[in-house]
mmCIF file of C-alpha atoms (C1' of nucleotides) in Angstrom:
data_model
loop_
_atom_site.group_PDB
_atom_site.id
_atom_site.type_symbol
_atom_site.label_atom_id
_atom_site.label_comp_id
_atom_site.label_asym_id
_atom_site.label_seq_id
_atom_site.Cartn_x
_atom_site.Cartn_y
_atom_site.Cartn_z
ATOM 1 C CA MET A 1 46.329 15.227 -35.362
ATOM 2 C CA PHE A 2 49.423 15.932 -33.348
ATOM 3 C CA LEU A 3 52.440 14.469 -35.094
ATOM 4 C CA SER A 4 56.216 14.568 -34.950
ATOM 5 C CA ARG A 5 58.688 15.498 -32.334
ATOM 6 C CA ASN A 6 59.939 19.046 -31.894
ATOM 7 C CA THR A 7 62.387 20.612 -29.473
ATOM 8 C CA ASN A 8 62.146 24.349 -28.690
ATOM 9 C CA THR A 9 63.815 26.566 -26.122
ATOM 10 C CA LEU A 10 62.282 27.661 -22.843
ATOM 11 C CA ASP A 11 63.393 31.215 -22.257
ATOM 12 C CA ALA A 12 64.118 33.072 -19.067
ATOM 13 C CA LYS A 13 60.521 34.188 -18.788
ATOM 14 C CA GLY A 14 59.277 30.676 -18.971
ATOM 15 C CA ARG A 15 58.021 31.060 -22.525
ATOM 16 C CA VAL A 16 58.229 28.417 -25.183
ATOM 17 C CA SER A 17 57.089 28.324 -28.803
ATOM 18 C CA VAL A 18 54.455 25.701 -29.535
ATOM 19 C CA PRO A 19 55.275 23.930 -32.832
ATOM 20 C CA ALA A 20 53.350 25.525 -35.655
ATOM 21 C CA ASP A 21 51.745 22.183 -36.546
ATOM 22 C CA PHE A 22 50.322 21.919 -33.123
ATOM 23 C CA ARG A 23 48.916 25.430 -33.268
ATOM 24 C CA VAL A 24 46.918 24.757 -36.423
ATOM 25 C CA GLU A 25 45.731 21.503 -34.845
ATOM 26 C CA VAL A 26 44.226 23.105 -31.795
ATOM 27 C CA GLY A 27 42.870 25.908 -33.993
ATOM 28 C CA ALA A 28 41.006 23.401 -36.067
ATOM 29 C CA GLY A 29 39.421 21.813 -32.979
ATOM 30 C CA ARG A 30 38.489 25.212 -31.754
ATOM 31 C CA GLU A 31 36.506 26.270 -34.779
ATOM 32 C CA SER A 32 34.234 23.307 -34.687
ATOM 33 C CA GLY A 33 31.967 24.588 -32.021
ATOM 34 C CA ALA A 34 34.267 24.612 -29.020
ATOM 35 C CA GLY A 35 34.952 27.756 -27.100
ATOM 36 C CA ILE A 36 36.920 30.741 -28.080
ATOM 37 C CA PHE A 37 40.079 29.710 -26.264
ATOM 38 C CA ASP A 38 43.131 29.883 -28.465
ATOM 39 C CA GLY A 39 45.884 27.841 -26.827
ATOM 40 C CA ILE A 40 46.706 24.497 -25.334
ATOM 41 C CA ILE A 41 45.827 22.823 -22.064
ATOM 42 C CA VAL A 42 48.586 21.063 -20.175
ATOM 43 C CA TRP A 43 48.766 18.984 -17.032
ATOM 44 C CA PRO A 44 51.366 16.863 -15.255
ATOM 45 C CA SER A 45 51.128 13.295 -16.256
ATOM 46 C CA PHE A 46 50.209 10.966 -13.410
ATOM 47 C CA ASP A 47 52.324 8.329 -15.020
ATOM 48 C CA GLY A 48 55.758 9.926 -15.119
ATOM 49 C CA PRO A 49 57.847 13.063 -15.068
ATOM 50 C CA TYR A 50 56.428 14.698 -18.170
ATOM 51 C CA LEU A 51 53.440 16.846 -19.113
ATOM 52 C CA GLU A 52 50.402 15.918 -21.167
ATOM 53 C CA GLY A 53 48.444 18.295 -23.291
ATOM 54 C CA GLY A 54 46.024 18.917 -26.080
ATOM 55 C CA GLY A 55 43.481 21.396 -27.307
ATOM 56 C CA ILE A 56 40.228 22.272 -25.676
ATOM 57 C CA ALA A 57 38.654 19.558 -27.858
ATOM 58 C CA LEU A 58 40.663 16.877 -26.033
ATOM 59 C CA LEU A 59 39.472 18.091 -22.700
ATOM 60 C CA ARG A 60 35.937 17.985 -23.898
ATOM 61 C CA ASP A 61 36.505 14.414 -24.967
ATOM 62 C CA TYR A 62 37.743 13.549 -21.500
ATOM 63 C CA GLN A 63 34.830 15.333 -19.974
ATOM 64 C CA ALA A 64 32.352 13.362 -21.997
ATOM 65 C CA LEU A 65 34.132 10.160 -21.079
ATOM 66 C CA LEU A 66 34.045 10.980 -17.390
ATOM 67 C CA GLU A 67 30.481 12.129 -17.381
ATOM 68 C CA ASN A 68 29.447 8.741 -18.562
ATOM 69 C CA MET A 69 30.895 7.225 -15.418
ATOM 70 C CA ASP A 70 29.061 7.136 -12.115
ATOM 71 C CA PRO A 71 29.308 10.593 -10.478
ATOM 72 C CA TYR A 72 30.842 9.145 -7.344
ATOM 73 C CA ASP A 73 32.910 6.456 -8.888
ATOM 74 C CA ASP A 74 36.257 6.847 -7.142
ATOM 75 C CA ALA A 75 38.099 6.515 -10.404
ATOM 76 C CA ARG A 76 36.089 9.275 -11.971
ATOM 77 C CA ILE A 77 36.802 11.602 -9.089
ATOM 78 C CA ALA A 78 40.447 10.652 -9.256
ATOM 79 C CA PHE A 79 40.637 11.446 -12.970
ATOM 80 C CA GLU A 80 38.862 14.757 -12.476
ATOM 81 C CA ARG A 81 41.303 15.723 -9.766
ATOM 82 C CA ALA A 82 44.358 14.453 -11.587
ATOM 83 C CA ILE A 83 43.521 16.001 -14.957
ATOM 84 C CA PHE A 84 41.053 18.879 -14.679
ATOM 85 C CA ALA A 85 42.283 20.182 -11.365
ATOM 86 C CA GLU A 86 45.936 19.971 -12.301
ATOM 87 C CA SER A 87 45.675 21.324 -15.809
ATOM 88 C CA ARG A 88 46.427 24.852 -16.877
ATOM 89 C CA ARG A 89 45.133 26.841 -19.799
ATOM 90 C CA LEU A 90 48.115 28.183 -21.758
ATOM 91 C CA SER A 91 47.103 30.674 -24.365
ATOM 92 C CA PHE A 92 49.231 31.647 -27.303
ATOM 93 C CA ASP A 93 50.824 34.996 -27.588
ATOM 94 C CA ALA A 94 51.091 36.794 -30.890
ATOM 95 C CA ASN A 95 54.073 34.682 -31.862
ATOM 96 C CA GLY A 96 52.611 31.320 -30.970
ATOM 97 C CA ARG A 97 54.291 30.946 -27.608
ATOM 98 C CA VAL A 98 52.874 29.953 -24.263
ATOM 99 C CA SER A 99 54.336 30.644 -20.870
ATOM 100 C CA LEU A 100 54.787 27.518 -18.910
ATOM 101 C CA PRO A 101 53.920 27.846 -15.213
ATOM 102 C CA LYS A 102 56.854 27.181 -12.905
ATOM 103 C CA GLU A 103 55.123 24.240 -11.185
ATOM 104 C CA LEU A 104 54.701 22.411 -14.473
ATOM 105 C CA ALA A 105 58.259 23.131 -15.572
ATOM 106 C CA GLU A 106 59.540 21.853 -12.274
ATOM 107 C CA TYR A 107 57.386 18.772 -12.352
ATOM 108 C CA ALA A 108 58.762 17.757 -15.760
ATOM 109 C CA GLU A 109 62.284 18.977 -14.943
ATOM 110 C CA LEU A 110 62.295 21.363 -17.888
ATOM 111 C CA ASN A 111 64.982 23.923 -18.321
ATOM 112 C CA GLY A 112 66.495 25.379 -21.435
ATOM 113 C CA GLN A 113 64.981 22.978 -23.962
ATOM 114 C CA VAL A 114 61.657 21.205 -24.061
ATOM 115 C CA THR A 115 60.443 18.549 -26.458
ATOM 116 C CA PHE A 116 56.919 18.348 -27.841
ATOM 117 C CA ILE A 117 55.873 14.802 -28.731
ATOM 118 C CA GLY A 118 52.895 14.501 -31.070
ATOM 119 C CA LEU A 119 50.802 11.440 -30.219
ATOM 120 C CA GLY A 120 47.688 11.794 -32.351
ATOM 121 C CA ARG A 121 44.893 13.208 -30.270
ATOM 122 C CA ARG A 122 47.163 14.535 -27.573
ATOM 123 C CA PHE A 123 50.779 15.386 -27.044
ATOM 124 C CA GLU A 124 53.432 15.203 -24.363
ATOM 125 C CA ILE A 125 56.094 17.661 -23.217
ATOM 126 C CA TRP A 126 59.410 16.210 -22.029
ATOM 127 C CA ASN A 127 62.821 17.129 -20.943
ATOM 128 C CA PRO A 128 64.724 16.236 -24.184
ATOM 129 C CA ALA A 129 67.369 14.211 -22.419
ATOM 130 C CA LYS A 130 64.766 12.219 -20.474
ATOM 131 C CA TYR A 131 62.792 11.498 -23.535
ATOM 132 C CA GLU A 132 65.745 9.923 -25.333
ATOM 133 C CA SER A 133 65.677 6.755 -23.261
ATOM 134 C CA GLN A 134 61.898 6.570 -23.598
ATOM 135 C CA SER A 135 62.155 6.745 -27.310
ATOM 136 C CA ALA A 136 64.731 3.983 -27.487
ATOM 137 C CA SER A 137 62.671 1.652 -25.300
ATOM 138 C CA ALA A 138 59.521 2.458 -27.218
ATOM 139 C CA ARG A 139 61.112 1.397 -30.429
ATOM 140 C CA LYS A 140 62.224 -1.776 -28.853
ATOM 141 C CA MET A 141 58.849 -2.579 -27.448
ATOM 142 C CA ALA A 142 57.133 -1.701 -30.669
ATOM 143 C CA ARG A 143 59.339 -4.136 -32.433
ATOM 144 C CA GLU A 144 58.518 -6.858 -29.954
ATOM 145 C CA ASN A 145 54.784 -6.234 -30.342
ATOM 146 C CA ARG A 146 54.767 -5.572 -34.050
ATOM 147 C CA HIS A 147 52.350 -8.389 -34.729
ATOM 148 C CA ARG A 148 49.697 -6.423 -32.866
ATOM 149 C CA LEU A 149 49.898 -3.534 -35.292
ATOM 150 C CA ARG A 150 47.326 -4.958 -37.592
ATOM 151 C CA LEU A 151 45.006 -2.559 -39.401
ATOM 152 C CA ALA A 152 41.486 -3.784 -39.722
ATOM 153 C CA GLY A 153 39.227 -3.164 -42.642
ATOM 154 C CA HIS A 154 40.303 -6.278 -44.535
ATOM 155 C CA ARG A 155 39.331 -9.713 -43.604
ATOM 156 C CA ASN A 156 41.787 -11.643 -41.629
ATOM 157 C CA ILE A 157 42.663 -14.838 -43.423
ATOM 158 C CA SER A 158 44.586 -16.814 -40.821
ATOM 159 C CA GLY A 159 42.866 -17.583 -37.576
ATOM 160 C CA ASP A 160 45.908 -16.976 -35.496
ATOM 161 C CA GLY A 161 47.229 -13.507 -35.043
ATOM 162 C CA ALA A 162 50.910 -13.659 -34.606
ATOM 163 C CA GLY A 163 51.614 -13.777 -38.258
ATOM 164 C CA THR A 164 55.310 -14.221 -38.513
ATOM 165 C CA GLY A 165 55.469 -16.796 -35.822
ATOM 166 C CA THR A 166 58.055 -16.233 -33.177
ATOM 167 C CA GLY A 167 58.663 -12.707 -34.301
ATOM 168 C CA ALA A 168 59.929 -11.003 -31.276
ATOM 169 C CA ALA A 169 63.621 -11.221 -31.727
ATOM 170 C CA SER A 170 65.772 -9.360 -29.334
ATOM 171 C CA MET B 1 35.059 24.728 -18.390
ATOM 172 C CA PHE B 2 36.543 25.117 -14.953
ATOM 173 C CA LEU B 3 40.171 24.015 -14.947
ATOM 174 C CA SER B 4 43.200 24.130 -12.748
ATOM 175 C CA ARG B 5 43.837 24.577 -9.141
ATOM 176 C CA ASN B 6 44.344 27.916 -7.544
ATOM 177 C CA THR B 7 45.027 28.955 -3.946
ATOM 178 C CA ASN B 8 44.067 32.446 -2.838
ATOM 179 C CA THR B 9 43.950 34.166 0.522
ATOM 180 C CA LEU B 10 40.860 34.644 2.584
ATOM 181 C CA ASP B 11 41.280 38.058 4.198
ATOM 182 C CA ALA B 12 40.069 39.320 7.579
ATOM 183 C CA LYS B 13 36.864 40.537 6.094
ATOM 184 C CA GLY B 14 36.036 37.084 4.641
ATOM 185 C CA ARG B 15 36.831 38.100 1.099
ATOM 186 C CA VAL B 16 38.621 35.914 -1.406
ATOM 187 C CA SER B 17 39.584 36.473 -5.058
ATOM 188 C CA VAL B 18 37.968 34.120 -7.465
ATOM 189 C CA PRO B 19 40.528 32.933 -10.022
ATOM 190 C CA ALA B 20 40.291 34.983 -13.207
ATOM 191 C CA ASP B 21 39.731 31.880 -15.328
ATOM 192 C CA PHE B 22 36.686 31.050 -13.284
ATOM 193 C CA ARG B 23 35.340 34.531 -13.653
ATOM 194 C CA VAL B 24 35.443 34.433 -17.402
ATOM 195 C CA GLU B 25 33.871 30.991 -17.287
ATOM 196 C CA VAL B 26 30.814 32.014 -15.342
ATOM 197 C CA GLY B 27 30.684 35.170 -17.473
ATOM 198 C CA ALA B 28 30.536 33.142 -20.678
ATOM 199 C CA GLY B 29 27.728 31.016 -19.305
ATOM 200 C CA ARG B 30 25.911 34.142 -18.308
ATOM 201 C CA GLU B 31 25.880 35.715 -21.754
ATOM 202 C CA SER B 32 24.099 32.789 -23.357
ATOM 203 C CA GLY B 33 20.624 33.597 -22.120
ATOM 204 C CA ALA B 34 21.010 33.141 -18.405
ATOM 205 C CA GLY B 35 20.298 35.878 -15.944
ATOM 206 C CA ILE B 36 22.275 38.980 -15.258
ATOM 207 C CA PHE B 37 23.843 37.602 -12.060
ATOM 208 C CA ASP B 38 27.630 38.188 -12.122
ATOM 209 C CA GLY B 39 29.131 35.848 -9.618
ATOM 210 C CA ILE B 40 29.287 32.268 -8.449
ATOM 211 C CA ILE B 41 26.904 30.038 -6.541
ATOM 212 C CA VAL B 42 28.322 27.905 -3.752
ATOM 213 C CA TRP B 43 26.938 25.345 -1.366
ATOM 214 C CA PRO B 44 28.383 22.894 1.195
ATOM 215 C CA SER B 45 29.080 19.502 -0.297
ATOM 216 C CA PHE B 46 27.038 16.688 1.114
ATOM 217 C CA ASP B 47 30.035 14.427 0.583
ATOM 218 C CA GLY B 48 32.728 16.023 2.697
ATOM 219 C CA PRO B 49 34.110 19.133 4.356
ATOM 220 C CA TYR B 50 34.383 21.230 1.265
ATOM 221 C CA LEU B 51 32.206 23.574 -0.873
ATOM 222 C CA GLU B 52 30.871 23.011 -4.298
ATOM 223 C CA GLY B 53 30.137 25.754 -6.764
ATOM 224 C CA GLY B 54 29.589 26.865 -10.299
ATOM 225 C CA GLY B 55 27.953 29.518 -12.405
ATOM 226 C CA ILE B 56 24.296 30.107 -12.743
ATOM 227 C CA ALA B 57 24.416 27.755 -15.750
ATOM 228 C CA LEU B 58 25.389 24.824 -13.519
ATOM 229 C CA LEU B 59 22.418 25.414 -11.266
ATOM 230 C CA ARG B 60 20.174 25.402 -14.291
ATOM 231 C CA ASP B 61 21.634 22.068 -15.337
ATOM 232 C CA TYR B 62 20.861 20.617 -11.923
ATOM 233 C CA GLN B 63 17.439 22.039 -12.074
ATOM 234 C CA ALA B 64 16.815 20.312 -15.402
ATOM 235 C CA LEU B 65 18.224 17.078 -14.022
ATOM 236 C CA LEU B 66 15.969 17.206 -10.989
ATOM 237 C CA GLU B 67 12.879 18.110 -12.897
ATOM 238 C CA ASN B 68 13.243 14.865 -14.797
ATOM 239 C CA MET B 69 12.823 12.973 -11.596
ATOM 240 C CA ASP B 70 9.510 12.184 -9.986
ATOM 241 C CA PRO B 71 8.226 15.263 -8.089
ATOM 242 C CA TYR B 72 7.871 13.367 -4.886
ATOM 243 C CA ASP B 73 10.843 11.082 -5.205
ATOM 244 C CA ASP B 74 12.453 11.374 -1.843
ATOM 245 C CA ALA B 75 15.843 11.622 -3.425
ATOM 246 C CA ARG B 76 14.782 14.538 -5.568
ATOM 247 C CA ILE B 77 13.503 16.387 -2.596
ATOM 248 C CA ALA B 78 16.687 15.661 -0.771
ATOM 249 C CA PHE B 79 18.823 16.982 -3.574
ATOM 250 C CA GLU B 80 16.764 20.102 -3.811
ATOM 251 C CA ARG B 81 17.103 20.763 -0.144
ATOM 252 C CA ALA B 82 20.826 19.897 -0.029
ATOM 253 C CA ILE B 83 21.795 21.935 -3.048
ATOM 254 C CA PHE B 84 19.336 24.682 -3.832
ATOM 255 C CA ALA B 85 18.340 25.436 -0.281
ATOM 256 C CA GLU B 86 21.892 25.511 1.005
ATOM 257 C CA SER B 87 23.435 27.436 -1.817
ATOM 258 C CA ARG B 88 24.435 31.087 -1.696
ATOM 259 C CA ARG B 89 24.805 33.575 -4.446
ATOM 260 C CA LEU B 90 28.229 35.243 -4.164
ATOM 261 C CA SER B 91 28.645 38.224 -6.427
ATOM 262 C CA PHE B 92 31.933 39.648 -7.562
ATOM 263 C CA ASP B 93 33.181 42.966 -6.291
ATOM 264 C CA ALA B 94 35.034 45.307 -8.630
ATOM 265 C CA ASN B 95 38.227 43.299 -8.176
ATOM 266 C CA GLY B 96 36.767 39.897 -8.740
ATOM 267 C CA ARG B 97 36.433 38.913 -5.105
ATOM 268 C CA VAL B 98 33.474 37.372 -3.297
ATOM 269 C CA SER B 99 32.822 37.492 0.366
ATOM 270 C CA LEU B 100 32.359 34.031 1.736
ATOM 271 C CA PRO B 101 29.631 33.712 4.374
ATOM 272 C CA LYS B 102 30.882 32.563 7.757
ATOM 273 C CA GLU B 103 28.777 29.396 7.776
ATOM 274 C CA LEU B 104 30.318 28.228 4.561
ATOM 275 C CA ALA B 105 33.828 29.043 5.668
ATOM 276 C CA GLU B 106 33.216 27.158 8.891
ATOM 277 C CA TYR B 107 31.729 24.202 7.178
ATOM 278 C CA ALA B 108 34.788 23.772 4.953
ATOM 279 C CA GLU B 109 37.212 24.768 7.796
ATOM 280 C CA LEU B 110 38.583 27.628 5.717
ATOM 281 C CA ASN B 111 40.925 30.161 7.231
ATOM 282 C CA GLY B 112 43.746 32.103 5.681
ATOM 283 C CA GLN B 113 44.056 30.230 2.438
ATOM 284 C CA VAL B 114 41.442 28.615 0.257
ATOM 285 C CA THR B 115 41.940 26.460 -2.817
ATOM 286 C CA PHE B 116 39.664 26.534 -5.856
ATOM 287 C CA ILE B 117 39.595 23.222 -7.718
ATOM 288 C CA GLY B 118 38.390 23.346 -11.349
ATOM 289 C CA LEU B 119 36.544 20.117 -12.235
ATOM 290 C CA GLY B 120 35.044 20.817 -15.637
ATOM 291 C CA ARG B 121 31.479 21.848 -15.262
ATOM 292 C CA ARG B 122 31.747 22.766 -11.609
ATOM 293 C CA PHE B 123 34.410 23.524 -9.027
ATOM 294 C CA GLU B 124 35.172 22.861 -5.386
ATOM 295 C CA ILE B 125 36.607 25.056 -2.619
ATOM 296 C CA TRP B 126 38.873 23.344 -0.112
ATOM 297 C CA ASN B 127 41.108 24.050 2.828
ATOM 298 C CA PRO B 128 44.468 23.736 1.044
ATOM 299 C CA ALA B 129 45.967 21.360 3.612
ATOM 300 C CA LYS B 130 42.925 19.109 3.485
ATOM 301 C CA TYR B 131 43.024 18.991 -0.277
ATOM 302 C CA GLU B 132 46.630 17.892 -0.386
ATOM 303 C CA SER B 133 45.912 14.442 0.806
ATOM 304 C CA GLN B 134 42.950 14.188 -1.586
ATOM 305 C CA SER B 135 45.203 15.194 -4.441
ATOM 306 C CA ALA B 136 47.892 12.721 -3.620
ATOM 307 C CA SER B 137 45.476 9.786 -3.371
ATOM 308 C CA ALA B 138 43.691 10.922 -6.549
ATOM 309 C CA ARG B 139 46.910 10.773 -8.486
ATOM 310 C CA LYS B 140 47.658 7.307 -7.185
ATOM 311 C CA MET B 141 44.205 6.049 -8.034
ATOM 312 C CA ALA B 142 44.283 7.698 -11.450
ATOM 313 C CA ARG B 143 47.489 5.922 -12.219
ATOM 314 C CA GLU B 144 46.139 2.585 -11.103
ATOM 315 C CA ASN B 145 43.020 3.019 -13.207
ATOM 316 C CA ARG B 146 44.612 4.628 -16.240
ATOM 317 C CA HIS B 147 43.475 1.839 -18.510
ATOM 318 C CA ARG B 148 39.933 3.108 -18.053
ATOM 319 C CA LEU B 149 40.808 6.450 -19.496
ATOM 320 C CA ARG B 150 40.344 5.313 -23.023
ATOM 321 C CA LEU B 151 38.862 7.757 -25.458
ATOM 322 C CA ALA B 152 36.318 6.273 -27.774
ATOM 323 C CA GLY B 153 35.025 8.007 -30.804
ATOM 324 C CA HIS B 154 37.051 6.536 -33.571
ATOM 325 C CA ARG B 155 36.946 3.079 -34.971
ATOM 326 C CA ASN B 156 38.209 0.476 -32.693
ATOM 327 C CA ILE B 157 40.489 -1.597 -34.882
ATOM 328 C CA SER B 158 41.360 -4.695 -32.959
ATOM 329 C CA GLY B 159 38.802 -6.609 -30.960
ATOM 330 C CA ASP B 160 40.787 -6.266 -27.821
ATOM 331 C CA GLY B 161 41.981 -2.858 -26.915
ATOM 332 C CA ALA B 162 44.873 -1.628 -24.924
ATOM 333 C CA GLY B 163 43.092 -3.143 -21.919
ATOM 334 C CA THR B 164 45.835 -3.281 -19.387
ATOM 335 C CA GLY B 165 47.764 -0.636 -21.092
ATOM 336 C CA THR B 166 50.984 -1.254 -22.860
ATOM 337 C CA GLY B 167 52.962 -0.622 -19.763
ATOM 338 C CA ALA B 168 55.168 1.578 -21.850
ATOM 339 C CA ALA B 169 56.309 3.953 -19.151
ATOM 340 C CA SER B 170 58.231 2.951 -16.149
ATOM 341 C "C1'" DG C 1 68.952 25.559 -62.515
ATOM 342 C "C1'" DG C 2 70.821 29.617 -59.951
ATOM 343 C "C1'" DG C 3 70.054 33.378 -57.172
ATOM 344 C "C1'" DG C 4 67.487 36.641 -54.921
ATOM 345 C "C1'" DA C 5 63.012 37.947 -52.762
ATOM 346 C "C1'" DT C 6 59.476 36.573 -49.530
ATOM 347 C "C1'" DA C 7 56.932 34.560 -45.947
ATOM 348 C "C1'" DG C 8 56.744 31.925 -41.784
ATOM 349 C "C1'" DC C 9 58.830 30.411 -37.563
ATOM 350 C "C1'" DA C 10 61.487 30.711 -33.347
ATOM 351 C "C1'" DT C 11 63.521 33.814 -30.059
ATOM 352 C "C1'" DG C 12 64.812 38.036 -27.186
ATOM 353 C "C1'" DG C 13 63.689 42.114 -24.543
ATOM 354 C "C1'" DG C 14 60.911 46.097 -22.871
ATOM 355 C "C1'" DA C 15 56.352 48.141 -21.961
ATOM 356 C "C1'" DA C 16 51.699 47.960 -20.621
ATOM 357 C "C1'" DT C 17 47.944 45.553 -18.524
ATOM 358 C "C1'" DT C 18 45.832 42.327 -15.345
ATOM 359 C "C1'" DT C 19 45.585 39.960 -11.015
ATOM 360 C "C1'" DA C 20 45.668 39.373 -6.273
ATOM 361 C "C1'" DT C 21 45.578 41.699 -1.989
ATOM 362 C "C1'" DG C 22 45.398 45.195 1.714
ATOM 363 C "C1'" DG C 23 43.223 49.061 3.858
ATOM 364 C "C1'" DG C 24 40.110 52.901 4.469
ATOM 365 C "C1'" DA C 25 35.458 55.046 3.880
ATOM 366 C "C1'" DT C 26 30.588 54.511 3.637
ATOM 367 C "C1'" DA C 27 25.944 52.547 4.307
ATOM 368 C "C1'" DC C 28 22.906 49.512 6.932
ATOM 369 C "C1'" DA C 29 21.139 46.691 10.773
ATOM 370 C "C1'" DA C 30 21.085 44.967 15.377
ATOM 371 C "C1'" DT D 1 27.298 52.105 19.228
ATOM 372 C "C1'" DT D 2 28.956 48.024 17.341
ATOM 373 C "C1'" DG D 3 29.228 44.779 14.075
ATOM 374 C "C1'" DT D 4 28.730 43.677 9.226
ATOM 375 C "C1'" DA D 5 28.661 44.140 4.448
ATOM 376 C "C1'" DT D 6 29.662 46.913 0.346
ATOM 377 C "C1'" DC D 7 32.250 50.129 -2.277
ATOM 378 C "C1'" DC D 8 36.372 52.580 -3.624
ATOM 379 C "C1'" DC D 9 41.321 53.340 -4.074
ATOM 380 C "C1'" DA D 10 46.256 52.006 -3.904
ATOM 381 C "C1'" DT D 11 50.120 48.837 -4.758
ATOM 382 C "C1'" DA D 12 53.227 44.980 -5.814
ATOM 383 C "C1'" DA D 13 53.845 41.128 -8.455
ATOM 384 C "C1'" DA D 14 52.873 38.446 -12.180
ATOM 385 C "C1'" DT D 15 51.395 38.007 -16.722
ATOM 386 C "C1'" DT D 16 50.493 39.443 -21.273
ATOM 387 C "C1'" DC D 17 51.202 42.344 -25.195
ATOM 388 C "C1'" DC D 18 54.056 44.479 -28.571
ATOM 389 C "C1'" DC D 19 58.015 45.220 -31.455
ATOM 390 C "C1'" DA D 20 62.477 43.745 -33.361
ATOM 391 C "C1'" DT D 21 65.717 40.222 -35.224
ATOM 392 C "C1'" DG D 22 67.989 35.978 -37.054
ATOM 393 C "C1'" DC D 23 67.110 31.911 -39.434
ATOM 394 C "C1'" DT D 24 65.107 28.691 -42.673
ATOM 395 C "C1'" DA D 25 62.276 27.053 -46.158
ATOM 396 C "C1'" DT D 26 59.642 28.311 -50.067
ATOM 397 C "C1'" DC D 27 58.589 30.788 -54.101
ATOM 398 C "C1'" DC D 28 59.456 33.325 -58.235
ATOM 399 C "C1'" DC D 29 61.911 35.205 -61.970
ATOM 400 C "C1'" DC D 30 65.478 35.275 -65.116
#
DNA sequence: GGGGATAGCATGGGAATTTATGGGATACAA
DNA sequence: TTGTATCCCATAAATTCCCATGCTATCCCC
């Protein structure tokens, strides 16, 4: 599971260290029957100026998801083109670094420092400054929606969800 | 798994370098019991002015798929004629190039530069300019449909999911 | 608990290898 | 011959590999 936020430097050759946590995560996915690729897979988000990534296991999950859709569903084709076609395999060097292709660095406006954002099954790569505002608004929105963060497993006593009533204060 | 997009030049002799990633991909499929053919298999798409291709393993998958259909299902026969009959075996030279038959280059309107599009189990070959518009609209459609890109697999806690997305980014 | 040893991580720079590409030589067919 | 396809070699650029170093967190021993 990809967790935590981590900022590393992007050197003159376009190399950046992948957080050690992330490396063991993709390694774990790899052992369980996936290929022999030791690295991460990264593509430009189609939702903003940042990169998305994960291990080969994540891509296999997406592949399975897409292969359950109609082969000529326009959305399926769009996802294949937006994710598979735009993604790059970045393999680790002996020190756990990857070299980030120029196009990807330019897309996400990365220079000097890059921030890895662990998000469970996948992660994102941001320009640290750009991520700051995201982080702030995410906290705000999480607070406003906190009543939706209800773990299942136990029975839900009250019929209504919102719990604390009005909740969403500023 | 075929990933990423890669534009290479088609020289005066009709040769083009197959991306190194793709070469190892078809090589991997080849080791696991398939034939000794070292190259790719390409045919004109029946859905547009581009080529489709893959390793010998992909063709075996199509064969298995078609053999599950009724032998005289018209669609089966059509698929066999449109894929198997139109496909060409393109073997690598010592530098990882293939020479693209003229008919195929003409069909896809390829000259000068050709773009390989990795799409998971298979790939496509496009005229780079023609692919540009495809790519742009694919990104737009992927963004509009991003709520459909929901990975299953783990328990689904709440009855309703992220349906319309949280709208987090903006 | 203090202090030093140790291991892992992030980073920098140079060397060696791979990749993509062009061109010539050779074999084969029309 | 002429055109076509295949093979071989050369080269420039890009990428990967390898080694060294500073830093930090952890461990161990006294």
